[in-house]
Amino acid sequence: MDPMSELVHYEIRDQVAVITVDNPPVNALSPGVPEAIEAAVSRAAKDPQARAAVLIGAGSTFIAGADIRFFETIASRESSIERSHAIHARLAHIENCSKPLIAAIHGTALGGGLEFAMACHYRVAVPAAKVGQPEVLLGIIPGAGGTQRLPRLAGAAMALEMCTHGQHIPAERALAEGIIDRIIAGDLLSGAIAFALEKAQSGGVRKSREIEEKIQPRAAALAACTKTREALGKTARGARAPYAAVEAMEAAIELGFDAGSAREIEIFADCVLSTESHAMVKLFFAEREVAKIPDVPKDTPTLEIRSAAVVGAGTMGGGIAMNYANAGIPVLLKEVTQEALDRGLAIIRKNYQSSASKGRISQQQMDRALSLITPTLTFDGFDSVDIVTEAVFENMDLKKTTFADLGRVTKPDCILASNTSTLDIDEFARASGRPAKVIGTHYFSPANVMKLLELVRGSETSKETIATGMKIAKKLNKIGVLVGNCFGFVANRMVAYYMREAYLLLEEGASVQQIDQALVHFGMPVGPFGMQDIAGIDVGARIRQYLRSIGKERSEGPQSVVPDWLFDMGRYGQKTGAGWYHYEAGSRTPIPDPLIDDLARKAAAERCVTRRAMTDEEIVARITTALANEGANILDEGFALRPGDIDVMYVHGFGFPRHRGGPMYYADTVGLKTVLDRVHRYRAEFGDYWHPAPLLEQLATAGGTFYGRSRESRPRELAQRSH
Ligand code: 3HC
């Protein structure tokens, strides 16, 4: 092998030049890589020993795209445009190679990776390979000709789908859509070389820039753009990048390749410098950083999870059991009465049937998952499972009794997990007699859907248990975030403030619909009241009842009585046909209910609150300020390791808009000084319960940001609850 550079190798095999990108871990197009690929293609073109060339990736993947770490170094629109012109010129040079050039794809060809592959004349892939233009998930558009070459290969509709959603397309579909040309079942390199020789024989060089038929007739292709733009009104929720991708695609169709490329370059520059992109890039790295726990090294031993059990077949318990079954892990599901067990199983079956009817899973997958769930009324079989998750009512005495039972009936190394959303897991841990094995695993409703798993570290939770918890999250296709054991942990501790402000805004004069709509326009999938109608008003009410019985409230400040009145009226949300909204039988469409306004007026009168009209901006500012201020307290107290951990939780647990980065990054973009000023203003207007978090004050005064906070001042270990 003749190394062209450390990053790209060149060798001749069977009269074919093999160009191997070797930039671990994902062969990103870091500085030096595009240059070296171009040089290798030039060399192959001139090399008398080479009849064709193959571009392939070393290690586990083809090129996974541009090196995202370098986006932050793009300082201006001009420098972005200059860089993009350079990369477009390189790709044109590669495409103009006189000998057939074949991209051989395994793993993933994403973003710039697919763009390099499309500048090759043909593409072959292993069956498990995936291709995609996921730039939109980073707040940008494909910037190396992706919006121009992809519609020419796959047609406008497919290219629009890929560039506006960013999903990874499996090889088989990519073949059907014309993105790749052959699937290689055996050894990829051998297959690619054979394919290259075939093309050398037939003299075939095909440039995707020259293919026009797939974007003809133009009117139809442009109509696909219009249709996509309209559909984005529902799904993009305030993000700009998906619309920018449509705009670039329109340029591809209307202007031709060269002018279209020039337009793509300009649009890319606008996007890459946007707050949206900065937020999404931060989130990309935060999503990976959550797996890194400073005092739990990567090589910490973990327990193999081969079987599981769940105690409690209510909404959460059933959803948790579904997670295990979906991951192929057999799970016992225990309830106290046959009636409760039957009810729980019926809901599980209904959930699977709904997924099957929508085509999300096959009948076979549904049958297999159901066969892995074993209902039971006893602890029989608990002595052999590797993990038990308790999902009984949020009541300390009940949980302690359950953990005492679990300590008795399970094997010594079994992990004992609790789905508590607020309570002190150290108390259950002590009750179990095996505190090192106890960890909080807080799922989010619906537990079988939401990606977040909030893992709670107790004072005696062992590193092995934590590492196993993180591994389980991955196995269940969730994002595990480890937090400290404070009241409400991180997710619900902050949500308590989010909801407090929503309730108070309602009493002060905003309507349920206005508050929900303001948050939906901000980018949330559903507003606070709609969310509660889905999760169940009874859940929060029962937690409040329990907390009051022990002299606590979920948040500081005035507690609205309206949610408790709804609970007393049996209005639990969608499941009872009425909550904050009214629901027609069998429908989930929220219908405004004048009764809520009456209740809000009554509550306001009781608290002597003068009602007034307010703007959507005021609503969003109050709610997001409350989140950021409490988030700052959590960070300062050391119950979350990093601001990114909080953001990942809010994006994956509550649907906080990705393009805003999460509540902490969003506060950074608003400006911490502005956030602090708001807290002071609210304090003057509403009372001392609005007091600034010390960390917010400190950073705002110093002109800093949550993300810019120095590593040295961050905790290395999560804090523990003081008893
Ligand atoms: N740039 C820089 N680093 C990257 C990267 C990239 N494009 N892709 C992955 N990495 C890093 C990750 O940060 C991680 O680093 P760490 O180990 O220090 O935490 C490491 O590579 C491994 O990544 P994952 O943990 O995500 O590994 P997986 O095996 O789970 O997933 C993957 C691999 C599917 C490639 C996933 O990493 C991924 O989706 N990467 C991003 C792909 C992408 O968005 N590409 C488009 C980039 S934008 C672009 O190309 C613009 C162009 O149009 C000009």
XYZ file of C-alpha atoms in Angstrom, residues 16 56 73 117 176 189 220 271 287 307 382-383 407 418 504 508 550 603 618 620 629 673 698:
23
model
C -8.212 -0.807 -10.223
C -13.979 3.232 -0.034
C -14.563 27.968 12.635
C -20.290 9.320 -3.488
C -34.794 1.282 -5.925
C -14.131 -4.227 -2.121
C -43.999 18.459 -11.743
C -27.682 28.447 7.351
C -26.115 13.880 22.710
C -34.240 -11.026 31.160
C -38.084 -12.955 39.802
C -35.149 -14.913 41.225
C -34.344 -7.297 47.760
C -37.231 2.595 40.044
C -50.184 31.304 36.750
C -53.465 36.117 35.007
C -45.283 15.284 53.805
C -58.869 31.142 41.055
C -44.557 37.304 27.174
C -42.798 32.161 26.020
C -33.367 29.753 36.046
C -28.121 39.257 30.889
C -22.598 35.099 38.111
